[in-house]
């Protein structure tokens, strides 16, 4: 905390317990602790040992002022990734900002599934790329692949481009509406998407820091048609995947049976569902065989 009196500035040092206690009105205590540790590590370079040794109170006056500003943002419920301007994903650090969905660990598991197929010269399309975390990571893991990333959001397109550039990843970022994709022939070996899949009726089950800060455009679909994006992408994929090409989705467990039926009815085969690390049905793969 900073106070000014008689043209002098006084900086009050906060200890680690004092910092995380400021967030327990929003988060369970262990999550509050993890958020503060992440902030202190990524922005101020303090290791866990440094934190427990009390080095938080040894930050410079300028760093303490900046820490206070960041804590004030966290106290409103703003996600720590937006406060930092970056998020960890699959061992890389990606730029994020309001207007771009924060990468999730379960999405990294989807990337791992795709990366198991590491044949050379793969053509990969990521539909609804957001921060570009899927497309860029795949380009880094499958170094001979030709990766294209679509999104309709100007913010997402800019952030995805910057993330590709920082890692010198060969990703072609393109403005394209997933609901109106052009049919240009069978050009893709892999299509992957983490589309909006949360029905509006599920809002009540979500944390305020997600609802208040993350982009609704990337999260929600109408109650009347929760498979809207899956249907459009599956239709496009059936016409655009090469023979034995593969379609990968991150999915909402609530609609797993309906989505399996949709893919089968569209003509896909070998539909497979996988659980994420939390035991939730979160990923689906289907093959396009002719």
mmCIF file of N, CA, C and O in Angstrom, residues 13 19 28 39 42 46-47 52 80 90 95-96 105 132 164 168 175 181 190 194-195 199 212 244 261 282-283:
data_model
loop_
_atom_site.group_PDB
_atom_site.id
_atom_site.type_symbol
_atom_site.label_atom_id
_atom_site.label_comp_id
_atom_site.label_asym_id
_atom_site.label_seq_id
_atom_site.Cartn_x
_atom_site.Cartn_y
_atom_site.Cartn_z
ATOM 1 N N UNK A 13 5.044 -2.706 3.004
ATOM 2 C CA UNK A 13 5.330 -4.008 2.435
ATOM 3 C C UNK A 13 4.267 -5.024 2.870
ATOM 4 O O UNK A 13 3.875 -5.060 4.030
ATOM 5 N N UNK A 19 -1.033 -11.034 1.319
ATOM 6 C CA UNK A 19 -1.457 -10.923 -0.075
ATOM 7 C C UNK A 19 -2.554 -11.923 -0.408
ATOM 8 O O UNK A 19 -3.597 -11.553 -0.948
ATOM 9 N N UNK A 28 -11.130 -20.267 -2.995
ATOM 10 C CA UNK A 28 -10.713 -21.157 -1.923
ATOM 11 C C UNK A 28 -9.247 -20.852 -1.611
ATOM 12 O O UNK A 28 -8.492 -20.462 -2.484
ATOM 13 N N UNK A 39 1.703 -14.893 -9.644
ATOM 14 C CA UNK A 39 1.980 -13.482 -9.864
ATOM 15 C C UNK A 39 3.409 -13.130 -9.451
ATOM 16 O O UNK A 39 4.148 -12.475 -10.200
ATOM 17 N N UNK A 42 5.967 -15.040 -12.016
ATOM 18 C CA UNK A 42 6.035 -14.630 -13.406
ATOM 19 C C UNK A 42 6.368 -13.146 -13.575
ATOM 20 O O UNK A 42 7.020 -12.755 -14.535
ATOM 21 N N UNK A 46 10.139 -14.243 -8.202
ATOM 22 C CA UNK A 46 10.325 -14.831 -6.878
ATOM 23 C C UNK A 46 9.960 -16.308 -6.904
ATOM 24 O O UNK A 46 8.833 -16.671 -7.229
ATOM 25 N N UNK A 47 10.909 -17.156 -6.565
ATOM 26 C CA UNK A 47 10.650 -18.588 -6.502
ATOM 27 C C UNK A 47 9.844 -18.910 -5.251
ATOM 28 O O UNK A 47 9.657 -18.060 -4.360
ATOM 29 N N UNK A 52 8.641 -18.061 0.592
ATOM 30 C CA UNK A 52 8.586 -18.545 1.974
ATOM 31 C C UNK A 52 9.707 -17.958 2.831
ATOM 32 O O UNK A 52 9.613 -17.945 4.061
ATOM 33 N N UNK A 80 -5.828 -13.792 -13.125
ATOM 34 C CA UNK A 80 -4.414 -13.458 -12.986
ATOM 35 C C UNK A 80 -3.709 -13.437 -14.343
ATOM 36 O O UNK A 80 -2.775 -12.669 -14.559
ATOM 37 N N UNK A 90 1.271 -25.646 -22.207
ATOM 38 C CA UNK A 90 2.102 -26.703 -22.791
ATOM 39 C C UNK A 90 3.594 -26.360 -22.757
ATOM 40 O O UNK A 90 4.339 -26.657 -23.692
ATOM 41 N N UNK A 95 0.879 -14.740 -24.911
ATOM 42 C CA UNK A 95 0.223 -13.476 -24.610
ATOM 43 C C UNK A 95 -1.281 -13.694 -24.579
ATOM 44 O O UNK A 95 -1.848 -14.388 -25.433
ATOM 45 N N UNK A 96 -1.947 -13.106 -23.597
ATOM 46 C CA UNK A 96 -3.406 -13.106 -23.533
ATOM 47 C C UNK A 96 -3.867 -11.729 -23.088
ATOM 48 O O UNK A 96 -3.113 -10.973 -22.472
ATOM 49 N N UNK A 105 -5.577 -26.171 -19.228
ATOM 50 C CA UNK A 105 -4.780 -27.405 -19.243
ATOM 51 C C UNK A 105 -5.398 -28.513 -20.076
ATOM 52 O O UNK A 105 -4.683 -29.279 -20.726
ATOM 53 N N UNK A 132 -4.197 -18.469 -30.209
ATOM 54 C CA UNK A 132 -3.316 -19.214 -31.093
ATOM 55 C C UNK A 132 -2.583 -20.337 -30.391
ATOM 56 O O UNK A 132 -1.693 -20.964 -30.970
ATOM 57 N N UNK A 164 2.535 -16.341 -32.522
ATOM 58 C CA UNK A 164 3.271 -17.098 -33.539
ATOM 59 C C UNK A 164 4.628 -16.455 -33.798
ATOM 60 O O UNK A 164 5.657 -17.145 -33.909
ATOM 61 N N UNK A 168 8.561 -17.789 -33.557
ATOM 62 C CA UNK A 168 8.944 -18.035 -34.947
ATOM 63 C C UNK A 168 8.237 -19.279 -35.487
ATOM 64 O O UNK A 168 8.832 -20.086 -36.210
ATOM 65 N N UNK A 175 -8.487 -14.395 -41.062
ATOM 66 C CA UNK A 175 -9.826 -14.000 -40.597
ATOM 67 C C UNK A 175 -10.870 -14.830 -41.333
ATOM 68 O O UNK A 175 -10.987 -14.756 -42.567
ATOM 69 N N UNK A 181 -17.654 -21.135 -43.613
ATOM 70 C CA UNK A 181 -16.350 -21.503 -44.169
ATOM 71 C C UNK A 181 -16.478 -21.830 -45.648
ATOM 72 O O UNK A 181 -17.412 -22.524 -46.059
ATOM 73 N N UNK A 190 -5.640 -32.604 -40.814
ATOM 74 C CA UNK A 190 -6.205 -32.474 -39.472
ATOM 75 C C UNK A 190 -6.958 -31.156 -39.358
ATOM 76 O O UNK A 190 -6.444 -30.109 -39.771
ATOM 77 N N UNK A 194 -11.656 -25.814 -30.717
ATOM 78 C CA UNK A 194 -12.204 -25.669 -29.367
ATOM 79 C C UNK A 194 -13.249 -24.563 -29.478
ATOM 80 O O UNK A 194 -13.006 -23.417 -29.104
ATOM 81 N N UNK A 195 -14.428 -24.898 -30.010
ATOM 82 C CA UNK A 195 -15.427 -23.867 -30.315
ATOM 83 C C UNK A 195 -16.228 -23.467 -29.084
ATOM 84 O O UNK A 195 -16.121 -24.112 -28.026
ATOM 85 N N UNK A 199 -23.744 -23.777 -23.073
ATOM 86 C CA UNK A 199 -25.087 -23.241 -23.286
ATOM 87 C C UNK A 199 -25.361 -22.107 -22.308
ATOM 88 O O UNK A 199 -24.861 -22.095 -21.176
ATOM 89 N N UNK A 212 -17.338 -12.527 -15.982
ATOM 90 C CA UNK A 212 -17.172 -11.076 -16.018
ATOM 91 C C UNK A 212 -16.031 -10.617 -16.912
ATOM 92 O O UNK A 212 -16.006 -9.457 -17.336
ATOM 93 N N UNK A 244 -8.865 -40.239 -44.886
ATOM 94 C CA UNK A 244 -8.284 -40.626 -43.605
ATOM 95 C C UNK A 244 -7.817 -39.415 -42.794
ATOM 96 O O UNK A 244 -7.034 -39.550 -41.843
ATOM 97 N N UNK A 261 -23.418 -38.699 -32.180
ATOM 98 C CA UNK A 261 -24.437 -38.996 -33.181
ATOM 99 C C UNK A 261 -24.328 -38.038 -34.366
ATOM 100 O O UNK A 261 -24.461 -38.446 -35.532
ATOM 101 N N UNK A 282 -13.809 -34.774 -22.415
ATOM 102 C CA UNK A 282 -13.459 -33.426 -22.832
ATOM 103 C C UNK A 282 -12.918 -33.345 -24.252
ATOM 104 O O UNK A 282 -12.792 -32.262 -24.814
ATOM 105 N N UNK A 283 -12.608 -34.508 -24.872
ATOM 106 C CA UNK A 283 -12.021 -34.487 -26.208
ATOM 107 C C UNK A 283 -12.677 -35.541 -27.079
ATOM 108 O O UNK A 283 -13.056 -36.612 -26.608
#
